[in-house]
Amino acid sequence: NKAFVSLDTYIPGIELDIKYATKTNVFQQQLYDQPHAFLRLPAAKALAFVQKELLAKGVSLKIYDAYRPYTVTCRMWAINPDTTFMGLPWKGSKHNRGIAVDLTLIDTLTKKELPMPTAFDAFVKEAHPAYTDLPLIKKQNRDLLISTMKKYGFSVDPVEWWHFNFNSVNEFELLD
């Protein structure tokens, strides 16, 4: 199914902190008009299972970004043409297809983010999911996120611990 769903209505208890709907992001400018998070239905269903499992452990998901219009990817590239961390406009990204999500973990009671290797969109070596020179709590939290996401069909990006692509057998088209 290629339908899009809004994550904050589809997945109970999920938190949104859509960074690109504010100026508090690596680009220091608002790139989205509104703070929405959409995914294709198969990816959203899988993410709902992730959320359910995490809630049983006292943690929850916080979404930084999900579907991203193609024109926003182009704007991002114009600001920062980085081939390591940026979506490549000539290929389009999984975000543009509605099957990628940027997220972290929060404590369900305090709503505070759990300690992670870096902040969201930190374009540094510590952001790599295999980076090991970290305090144990940051590794444990990152690994909990990665292993739970993997269990439900997501793969972590090789350079960003917060970015996950849904491993879909269907190829979804680029959208704007």
Backbone as ProteinMPNN parsed JSONL, in Angstrom:
{"seq_chain_A": "NKAFVSLDTYIPGIELDIKYATKTNVFQQQLYDQPHAFLRLPAAKALAFVQKELLAKGVSLKIYDAYRPYTVTCRMWAINPDTTFMGLPWKGSKHNRGIAVDLTLIDTLTKKELPMPTAFDAFVKEAHPAYTDLPLIKKQNRDLLISTMKKYGFSVDPVEWWHFNFNSVNEFELLD", "coords_chain_A": {"N_chain_A": [[0.841, -1.182, 0.0], [0.585, 2.177, -0.887], [-0.221, 4.365, 0.51], [-0.02, 7.32, 2.561], [0.491, 7.97, 6.031], [-0.165, 9.911, 8.947], [2.125, 10.147, 11.442], [1.787, 10.965, 14.138], [-0.898, 10.588, 14.631], [-1.328, 7.981, 13.886], [0.337, 6.373, 15.445], [0.118, 5.737, 18.713], [1.122, 7.853, 21.375], [3.541, 8.674, 20.292], [6.105, 11.086, 19.919], [6.588, 14.263, 18.393], [9.151, 16.21, 17.023], [9.794, 18.097, 14.892], [12.369, 19.088, 13.305], [13.006, 20.547, 10.953], [10.88, 22.19, 10.584], [11.339, 24.311, 12.041], [13.759, 26.866, 12.927], [15.726, 25.761, 14.327], [17.89, 23.876, 13.513], [20.391, 22.138, 11.598], [20.674, 23.646, 9.309], [19.845, 26.12, 9.978], [17.523, 27.395, 9.21], [14.022, 27.589, 8.485], [12.571, 24.94, 6.86], [10.274, 23.528, 6.361], [6.79, 24.215, 6.154], [4.97, 23.396, 8.089], [4.876, 21.369, 11.095], [4.825, 18.338, 10.421], [4.744, 14.719, 10.285], [5.005, 12.182, 8.124], [4.666, 8.854, 6.875], [4.903, 6.117, 4.544], [2.336, 3.657, 4.543], [3.17, 0.839, 5.027], [5.696, 1.226, 6.276], [4.966, 2.828, 8.437], [3.314, 1.057, 9.837], [5.208, -0.849, 10.655], [6.794, 0.796, 12.262], [5.007, 1.338, 14.291], [4.975, -1.113, 15.639], [7.58, -1.08, 16.625], [7.367, 1.086, 18.402], [5.486, 0.05, 20.236], [6.911, -2.088, 21.402], [9.039, -0.676, 22.577], [7.704, 0.998, 24.38], [6.96, -0.808, 26.347], [9.334, -1.037, 27.648], [9.66, 1.316, 28.89], [10.413, 3.455, 27.358], [10.107, 5.695, 24.535], [9.439, 6.69, 21.125], [10.77, 9.567, 19.483], [10.194, 11.694, 16.884], [12.145, 13.246, 14.453], [12.17, 13.756, 11.719], [10.502, 12.694, 8.743], [8.746, 11.747, 5.959], [9.995, 13.726, 3.318], [9.649, 16.417, 1.208], [10.789, 16.436, -2.184], [11.784, 18.869, -3.214], [12.704, 20.088, -0.905], [14.892, 18.507, -0.232], [16.542, 19.23, -2.345], [16.936, 21.945, -1.723], [18.308, 21.657, 0.7], [20.657, 20.455, -0.203], [21.677, 22.525, -1.768], [22.389, 24.31, 0.209], [24.217, 22.837, 1.737], [26.31, 21.015, 0.169], [27.133, 18.136, 0.694], [28.492, 15.017, 0.267], [28.557, 12.884, 1.99], [26.76, 13.083, 4.209], [24.4, 14.178, 3.208], [21.253, 13.926, 1.421], [21.228, 12.966, -1.942], [20.434, 14.969, -4.612], [20.267, 14.118, -7.31], [19.668, 11.472, -7.106], [17.625, 11.297, -5.296], [16.107, 10.772, -2.086], [15.42, 8.256, 0.458], [13.788, 9.479, 2.254], [12.343, 11.172, 0.549], [10.726, 9.358, -0.604], [9.094, 8.489, 1.34], [9.783, 6.475, 3.118], [11.738, 6.661, 5.029], [12.975, 7.572, 8.228], [13.87, 9.862, 10.765], [14.932, 9.714, 14.037], [14.789, 9.444, 17.675], [15.181, 8.244, 21.074], [13.053, 8.657, 23.912], [12.448, 9.126, 27.416], [9.545, 7.76, 28.789], [8.186, 8.836, 30.953], [9.41, 11.338, 31.727], [9.694, 12.57, 29.301], [12.101, 13.362, 28.312], [14.944, 13.317, 26.162], [16.874, 10.379, 25.705], [20.327, 9.834, 26.529], [22.388, 9.999, 23.728], [24.808, 9.202, 21.105], [25.356, 11.598, 19.665], [23.942, 14.837, 18.978], [20.954, 15.276, 16.979], [21.457, 15.37, 13.474], [24.212, 15.911, 13.627], [27.042, 16.279, 11.978], [29.401, 14.48, 12.219], [32.074, 12.175, 13.063], [31.334, 10.696, 15.3], [28.658, 10.281, 14.986], [28.311, 8.067, 13.43], [26.864, 4.853, 13.314], [28.433, 2.682, 14.068], [30.428, 3.667, 15.583], [32.556, 3.531, 18.387], [33.893, 4.734, 20.568], [32.607, 5.83, 23.013], [30.629, 6.884, 25.885], [29.269, 4.256, 27.903], [26.427, 4.296, 28.386], [25.431, 5.818, 26.272], [26.086, 4.225, 24.071], [24.561, 1.955, 24.711], [21.907, 2.974, 24.61], [21.766, 3.85, 21.924], [22.194, 1.376, 20.657], [19.975, -0.067, 21.532], [17.93, 1.328, 20.224], [18.694, 0.889, 17.502], [18.684, -1.966, 17.327], [16.02, -2.577, 17.913], [14.628, -1.228, 15.899], [15.687, -2.573, 13.678], [14.666, -5.138, 14.075], [12.062, -4.846, 13.218], [12.189, -4.334, 10.522], [13.711, -2.135, 9.638], [16.667, -0.437, 8.548], [19.653, 0.956, 9.784], [21.187, 4.015, 8.848], [24.47, 4.189, 7.413], [26.066, 6.316, 8.362], [24.643, 7.87, 10.141], [23.248, 7.622, 13.204], [20.61, 8.154, 13.864], [19.02, 7.947, 11.61], [16.855, 5.974, 9.738], [16.025, 3.541, 7.31], [13.223, 2.067, 5.822], [13.024, -1.292, 4.989], [11.749, -2.054, 2.303], [10.029, -4.201, 0.041], [8.8, -3.128, -2.063], [9.325, -0.575, -4.464], [9.148, 2.731, -3.847], [7.959, 5.723, -5.325], [9.635, 8.879, -5.952], [8.504, 11.812, -4.345], [6.997, 15.062, -4.252]], "CA_chain_A": [[0.0, 0.0, 0.0], [1.391, 3.385, -1.017], [-0.837, 5.463, 1.258], [0.725, 7.988, 3.619], [-0.226, 8.178, 7.279], [0.433, 10.867, 9.873], [2.648, 9.328, 12.531], [1.282, 11.339, 15.453], [-2.24, 10.042, 14.825], [-1.289, 6.542, 13.635], [1.092, 5.669, 16.486], [-0.175, 6.348, 20.013], [2.203, 8.249, 22.268], [4.76, 9.103, 19.611], [6.375, 12.511, 20.045], [7.149, 14.916, 17.215], [10.032, 17.367, 17.169], [10.159, 18.212, 13.475], [13.417, 20.117, 13.325], [13.035, 21.395, 9.755], [9.75, 23.121, 10.649], [11.847, 25.398, 12.884], [15.106, 27.304, 12.543], [16.644, 25.037, 15.203], [18.396, 22.718, 12.774], [21.743, 22.327, 11.075], [20.635, 24.626, 8.225], [19.479, 27.373, 10.62], [16.385, 28.009, 8.545], [12.817, 26.765, 8.432], [12.443, 24.328, 5.545], [8.897, 23.034, 6.258], [5.786, 25.161, 6.628], [4.279, 22.86, 9.258], [5.584, 20.232, 11.709], [4.153, 17.062, 10.194], [5.579, 13.538, 10.039], [4.264, 11.191, 7.355], [5.374, 7.711, 6.293], [4.066, 5.167, 3.816], [1.647, 2.77, 5.481], [3.959, -0.31, 5.511], [6.732, 1.703, 7.195], [4.279, 3.284, 9.65], [2.891, -0.146, 10.576], [6.409, -1.406, 11.295], [7.202, 1.719, 13.319], [4.06, 1.147, 15.398], [5.463, -2.266, 16.396], [8.756, -0.599, 17.352], [6.877, 1.902, 19.515], [4.836, -0.829, 21.219], [7.966, -2.801, 22.13], [9.802, 0.274, 23.39], [6.86, 1.459, 25.49], [7.033, -1.826, 27.396], [10.627, -0.845, 28.313], [9.674, 2.646, 29.505], [10.915, 4.471, 26.429], [9.227, 5.999, 23.412], [10.087, 7.32, 19.978], [10.596, 10.98, 19.155], [10.46, 11.828, 15.451], [12.728, 14.5, 13.978], [11.826, 13.942, 10.308], [10.009, 11.493, 8.067], [8.67, 12.123, 4.539], [10.562, 15.033, 2.987], [9.45, 16.758, -0.208], [12.014, 16.448, -2.994], [12.318, 20.237, -3.322], [13.442, 20.384, 0.325], [16.188, 17.846, -0.395], [17.325, 20.097, -3.252], [17.318, 23.137, -0.948], [19.332, 21.24, 1.65], [21.888, 20.243, -0.967], [22.18, 23.843, -2.168], [22.985, 24.905, 1.406], [25.343, 22.017, 2.183], [26.523, 19.927, -0.795], [27.991, 17.145, 1.331], [28.136, 13.702, -0.282], [28.523, 11.877, 3.051], [25.601, 13.185, 5.09], [23.228, 14.768, 2.562], [20.556, 13.224, 0.348], [21.735, 13.417, -3.235], [19.28, 15.336, -5.433], [20.191, 13.376, -8.57], [19.13, 10.151, -6.805], [16.487, 11.367, -4.397], [16.38, 10.011, -0.869], [14.326, 7.446, 0.993], [12.853, 10.45, 2.831], [11.489, 11.645, -0.546], [9.842, 8.247, -0.969], [8.218, 8.218, 2.475], [10.157, 5.235, 3.82], [12.859, 6.932, 5.928], [12.583, 8.329, 9.414], [14.928, 10.288, 11.677], [14.304, 9.654, 15.354], [15.567, 9.115, 18.865], [14.414, 7.67, 22.171], [12.796, 9.499, 25.07], [11.871, 8.496, 28.599], [8.096, 7.956, 28.687], [7.684, 9.656, 32.063], [9.937, 12.708, 31.723], [9.711, 13.042, 27.904], [13.453, 13.816, 27.982], [15.702, 12.445, 25.274], [17.914, 9.561, 26.317], [21.661, 10.174, 26.012], [22.78, 9.353, 22.474], [26.184, 9.574, 20.734], [25.427, 13.0, 19.223], [22.648, 15.458, 18.7], [20.431, 15.038, 15.632], [22.136, 16.073, 12.382], [25.605, 16.246, 13.907], [27.803, 15.694, 10.873], [30.693, 14.15, 12.808], [32.337, 10.733, 13.068], [30.619, 10.071, 16.421], [27.29, 9.981, 14.544], [28.293, 6.764, 12.761], [26.304, 3.854, 14.229], [29.445, 1.722, 14.508], [31.436, 4.373, 16.385], [32.562, 2.866, 19.692], [34.557, 5.481, 21.637], [31.497, 6.566, 23.627], [30.192, 6.371, 27.185], [28.459, 3.042, 27.792], [24.991, 4.588, 28.32], [25.121, 6.291, 24.915], [26.129, 3.034, 23.208], [23.41, 1.102, 25.03], [20.691, 3.601, 24.082], [21.843, 3.77, 20.458], [22.051, -0.008, 20.242], [18.57, -0.426, 21.751], [17.183, 1.902, 19.102], [19.052, 0.201, 16.255], [18.246, -3.364, 17.323], [14.56, -2.631, 17.871], [14.23, -0.824, 14.549], [16.073, -3.659, 12.769], [13.739, -6.239, 14.312], [10.809, -4.587, 12.509], [12.388, -4.093, 9.097], [14.424, -0.897, 9.32], [18.125, -0.492, 8.628], [20.232, 2.245, 10.154], [22.087, 4.63, 7.874], [25.849, 3.911, 7.836], [26.76, 7.462, 8.966], [23.751, 8.618, 11.031], [22.564, 6.702, 14.118], [19.196, 8.554, 13.971], [18.342, 7.796, 10.312], [16.494, 4.591, 9.429], [15.286, 3.279, 6.074], [12.39, 0.875, 5.864], [13.456, -2.256, 3.976], [10.529, -2.419, 1.594], [10.195, -4.927, -1.218], [8.256, -2.237, -3.094], [10.057, 0.674, -4.68], [8.222, 3.863, -3.819], [8.404, 6.815, -6.167], [9.953, 10.175, -5.379], [7.354, 12.713, -4.292], [7.266, 16.425, -3.837]], "C_chain_A": [[0.883, 1.241, 0.0], [0.835, 4.58, -0.257], [0.142, 6.042, 2.276], [-0.147, 8.076, 4.857], [0.561, 9.184, 8.123], [0.852, 10.111, 11.122], [2.059, 9.69, 13.892], [-0.157, 10.894, 15.686], [-2.243, 8.519, 14.68], [-0.643, 5.763, 14.782], [0.871, 6.359, 17.83], [1.089, 6.667, 20.809], [3.472, 8.728, 21.605], [4.893, 10.621, 19.728], [6.942, 13.036, 18.728], [8.002, 16.094, 17.644], [10.625, 17.605, 15.781], [11.101, 19.403, 13.298], [13.365, 21.059, 12.121], [11.81, 22.292, 9.637], [10.102, 24.308, 11.552], [13.174, 25.877, 12.297], [16.167, 26.618, 13.407], [17.051, 23.736, 14.526], [19.751, 23.083, 12.183], [21.8, 23.388, 9.962], [20.274, 26.028, 8.725], [18.409, 28.148, 9.859], [15.215, 27.038, 8.498], [12.632, 26.266, 7.003], [11.046, 23.753, 5.297], [7.953, 24.108, 6.782], [5.143, 24.714, 7.929], [5.008, 21.637, 9.798], [4.821, 18.912, 11.6], [5.173, 15.947, 10.008], [4.708, 12.479, 9.383], [5.203, 10.075, 6.914], [4.378, 6.916, 5.465], [3.506, 4.162, 4.826], [2.481, 1.566, 5.921], [5.043, 0.096, 6.518], [6.105, 2.157, 8.509], [3.805, 2.103, 10.496], [4.078, -0.746, 11.324], [6.855, -0.51, 12.454], [6.267, 1.626, 14.525], [4.463, -0.055, 16.253], [6.705, -1.893, 17.214], [8.3, 0.162, 18.6], [6.273, 1.029, 20.62], [5.887, -1.565, 22.056], [8.732, -1.864, 23.053], [8.999, 0.769, 24.591], [6.888, 0.476, 26.659], [8.337, -1.726, 28.193], [10.744, 0.543, 28.938], [10.255, 3.742, 28.643], [9.972, 4.596, 25.247], [10.04, 6.633, 22.297], [9.783, 8.81, 19.919], [11.061, 11.156, 17.717], [11.012, 13.218, 15.139], [12.323, 14.804, 12.536], [11.344, 12.612, 9.757], [9.961, 11.828, 6.572], [9.199, 13.541, 4.362], [10.296, 15.319, 1.518], [10.792, 16.861, -0.943], [12.618, 17.847, -3.098], [13.096, 20.63, -2.067], [14.812, 19.712, 0.277], [17.098, 18.687, -1.288], [17.801, 21.357, -2.537], [18.43, 22.797, 0.039], [20.692, 21.083, 0.964], [22.5, 21.577, -1.393], [22.876, 24.544, -0.994], [24.252, 24.162, 1.801], [25.548, 20.832, 1.243], [27.539, 18.897, -0.298], [27.573, 15.76, 0.853], [28.116, 12.599, 0.772], [27.202, 11.902, 3.804], [24.317, 13.652, 4.399], [22.589, 13.814, 1.55], [20.99, 13.807, -0.989], [20.564, 13.722, -4.171], [19.16, 14.53, -6.722], [19.7, 11.944, -8.36], [17.798, 10.231, -6.058], [16.776, 10.491, -3.193], [15.185, 9.142, -0.49], [13.31, 8.349, 1.702], [11.863, 10.923, 1.76], [10.491, 10.584, -0.996], [8.892, 7.86, 0.179], [8.536, 6.946, 3.23], [11.424, 5.414, 4.662], [12.356, 7.792, 7.081], [13.828, 8.642, 10.239], [14.301, 10.363, 13.063], [15.298, 9.377, 16.457], [14.635, 8.496, 19.89], [14.234, 8.704, 23.273], [12.272, 8.635, 26.211], [10.371, 8.776, 28.585], [7.547, 8.841, 29.81], [8.12, 11.113, 31.964], [9.842, 13.378, 30.352], [11.077, 13.588, 27.49], [14.141, 12.794, 27.083], [16.718, 11.644, 26.078], [19.268, 9.986, 25.755], [22.002, 9.325, 24.783], [24.171, 9.843, 22.078], [26.355, 11.041, 20.354], [24.011, 13.562, 19.223], [22.213, 15.042, 17.293], [21.174, 15.926, 14.639], [23.522, 16.6, 12.748], [26.452, 15.528, 12.867], [29.249, 15.448, 11.32], [30.849, 12.634, 12.866], [31.588, 10.009, 14.188], [29.178, 9.707, 16.067], [27.194, 8.608, 13.873], [27.797, 5.699, 13.739], [27.307, 2.821, 14.73], [30.531, 2.375, 15.362], [31.386, 3.857, 17.82], [33.166, 3.672, 20.836], [33.553, 6.437, 22.297], [31.269, 6.063, 25.043], [29.218, 5.206, 26.99], [26.973, 3.35, 27.629], [24.584, 5.059, 26.918], [25.134, 5.131, 23.927], [24.907, 2.155, 23.45], [22.115, 1.675, 24.461], [20.643, 3.534, 22.559], [21.578, 2.343, 19.996], [20.632, -0.53, 20.469], [17.71, 0.091, 20.603], [17.442, 1.12, 17.82], [18.509, -1.226, 16.236], [16.723, -3.477, 17.253], [14.057, -2.244, 16.49], [14.522, -1.951, 13.558], [15.092, -4.825, 12.866], [12.451, -6.088, 13.496], [11.017, -4.074, 11.082], [13.051, -2.792, 8.705], [15.924, -1.142, 9.382], [18.643, 0.905, 8.92], [21.161, 2.721, 9.045], [23.532, 4.413, 8.337], [26.574, 5.079, 8.499], [25.903, 8.263, 9.941], [22.957, 7.657, 11.923], [21.06, 6.971, 14.183], [18.385, 8.277, 12.715], [18.123, 6.319, 10.002], [15.684, 4.518, 8.148], [14.479, 2.003, 6.252], [12.779, -0.017, 4.698], [12.23, -2.808, 3.266], [10.854, -3.201, 0.337], [9.655, -4.095, -2.374], [9.154, -1.019, -3.24], [9.017, 1.794, -4.746], [8.819, 5.03, -4.598], [8.76, 8.056, -5.354], [8.703, 11.047, -5.421], [7.782, 14.08, -3.833], [5.979, 17.019, -3.294]], "O_chain_A": [[1.819, 1.344, 0.793], [1.363, 5.687, -0.367], [1.019, 5.342, 2.783], [-1.364, 8.236, 4.763], [1.784, 9.287, 8.02], [0.017, 9.499, 11.788], [1.851, 8.804, 14.721], [-0.596, 10.828, 16.834], [-3.073, 7.842, 15.286], [-1.028, 4.627, 15.06], [1.388, 7.454, 18.054], [2.005, 5.849, 20.9], [4.399, 9.152, 22.294], [3.902, 11.346, 19.643], [7.684, 12.338, 18.037], [7.62, 16.873, 18.517], [11.803, 17.344, 15.538], [10.677, 20.55, 13.162], [13.653, 22.248, 12.258], [11.708, 23.073, 8.692], [9.278, 25.19, 11.793], [13.646, 25.347, 11.29], [17.362, 26.863, 13.241], [16.619, 22.649, 14.91], [20.186, 24.231, 12.274], [22.859, 23.96, 9.706], [20.386, 27.005, 7.984], [18.386, 29.379, 9.861], [15.399, 25.821, 8.475], [12.548, 27.054, 6.061], [10.672, 23.517, 4.149], [8.274, 24.822, 7.732], [4.808, 25.54, 8.777], [5.686, 20.939, 9.044], [4.244, 18.436, 12.577], [6.316, 16.193, 9.624], [3.789, 11.944, 10.002], [6.375, 10.31, 6.619], [3.167, 7.024, 5.655], [4.141, 3.864, 5.837], [2.506, 1.281, 7.118], [5.277, -0.611, 7.498], [6.655, 1.899, 9.58], [3.885, 2.142, 11.724], [3.96, -1.109, 12.494], [7.249, -1.009, 13.508], [6.703, 1.817, 15.66], [4.306, -0.017, 17.473], [6.862, -2.335, 18.352], [8.784, -0.085, 19.705], [6.528, 1.254, 21.803], [5.763, -1.651, 23.277], [9.037, -2.224, 24.19], [9.542, 0.938, 25.683], [6.844, 0.882, 27.82], [8.432, -2.27, 29.292], [11.8, 0.907, 29.455], [10.556, 4.832, 29.129], [9.148, 3.718, 24.993], [11.178, 7.056, 22.498], [8.686, 9.253, 20.259], [12.191, 10.808, 17.376], [10.423, 14.233, 15.511], [12.152, 15.966, 12.168], [11.726, 11.545, 10.239], [10.987, 12.153, 5.974], [8.894, 14.437, 5.149], [10.688, 14.527, 0.661], [11.79, 17.316, -0.384], [13.841, 17.993, -3.073], [14.041, 21.414, -2.146], [15.799, 20.306, 0.712], [18.288, 18.833, -1.01], [18.939, 21.787, -2.724], [19.383, 23.561, 0.195], [21.724, 21.515, 1.477], [23.721, 21.73, -1.375], [23.84, 25.285, -1.191], [25.251, 24.785, 2.16], [25.015, 19.751, 1.493], [28.655, 18.806, -0.81], [26.416, 15.372, 1.018], [27.696, 11.481, 0.475], [26.589, 10.856, 4.016], [23.238, 13.524, 4.978], [23.27, 13.012, 0.911], [21.101, 15.025, -1.13], [19.782, 12.826, -4.49], [18.045, 14.282, -7.182], [19.35, 11.266, -9.327], [16.954, 9.343, -6.175], [17.594, 9.574, -3.267], [14.093, 9.277, -1.043], [12.121, 8.035, 1.75], [10.671, 11.058, 2.038], [9.522, 10.89, -1.691], [8.009, 7.019, 0.012], [7.671, 6.39, 3.907], [12.106, 4.437, 4.974], [11.451, 8.613, 6.933], [14.719, 7.806, 10.392], [13.262, 10.998, 13.246], [16.476, 9.114, 16.217], [13.459, 8.255, 19.618], [15.12, 9.515, 23.54], [11.725, 7.555, 25.992], [9.965, 9.921, 28.387], [6.54, 9.523, 29.62], [7.299, 12.02, 32.1], [9.901, 14.604, 30.25], [11.201, 14.209, 26.434], [13.952, 11.585, 27.219], [17.341, 12.158, 27.007], [19.343, 10.451, 24.617], [21.913, 8.097, 24.809], [24.667, 10.808, 22.66], [27.37, 11.657, 20.676], [23.032, 12.849, 19.438], [23.013, 14.52, 16.515], [21.48, 17.083, 14.928], [23.951, 17.63, 12.227], [26.559, 14.302, 12.885], [30.182, 16.111, 10.867], [29.871, 11.898, 12.735], [31.244, 8.836, 14.044], [28.548, 8.915, 16.768], [26.102, 8.052, 13.764], [28.262, 5.647, 14.878], [27.046, 2.149, 15.729], [31.454, 1.697, 15.813], [30.309, 3.754, 18.408], [32.959, 3.31, 21.995], [33.636, 7.658, 22.162], [31.664, 4.946, 25.377], [28.445, 5.181, 26.032], [26.313, 2.718, 26.804], [23.499, 4.723, 26.443], [24.281, 5.062, 23.041], [24.291, 1.667, 22.502], [21.312, 0.937, 23.889], [19.611, 3.204, 21.975], [20.823, 2.126, 19.048], [20.14, -1.345, 19.689], [16.863, -0.631, 20.076], [16.5, 0.732, 17.129], [17.933, -1.653, 15.235], [16.199, -4.38, 16.6], [13.142, -2.881, 15.967], [13.696, -2.248, 12.695], [14.732, -5.427, 11.855], [11.824, -7.082, 13.128], [10.124, -3.455, 10.504], [12.963, -2.381, 7.548], [16.395, -1.957, 10.175], [18.151, 1.899, 8.385], [21.832, 1.922, 8.39], [23.797, 4.45, 9.539], [27.602, 4.866, 9.142], [26.383, 9.241, 10.514], [22.079, 6.949, 11.43], [20.303, 6.066, 14.534], [17.158, 8.367, 12.756], [19.06, 5.52, 10.0], [14.777, 5.32, 7.922], [14.975, 0.997, 6.759], [12.857, 0.438, 3.557], [11.74, -3.89, 3.589], [11.83, -2.907, -0.354], [10.01, -4.327, -3.53], [9.678, -0.499, -2.256], [8.128, 1.789, -5.597], [10.021, 5.289, -4.538], [8.27, 8.263, -4.244], [7.945, 11.029, -6.391], [8.78, 14.246, -3.131], [5.962, 18.178, -2.878]]}, "name": "protein", "num_of_chains": 1, "seq": "NKAFVSLDTYIPGIELDIKYATKTNVFQQQLYDQPHAFLRLPAAKALAFVQKELLAKGVSLKIYDAYRPYTVTCRMWAINPDTTFMGLPWKGSKHNRGIAVDLTLIDTLTKKELPMPTAFDAFVKEAHPAYTDLPLIKKQNRDLLISTMKKYGFSVDPVEWWHFNFNSVNEFELLD"}
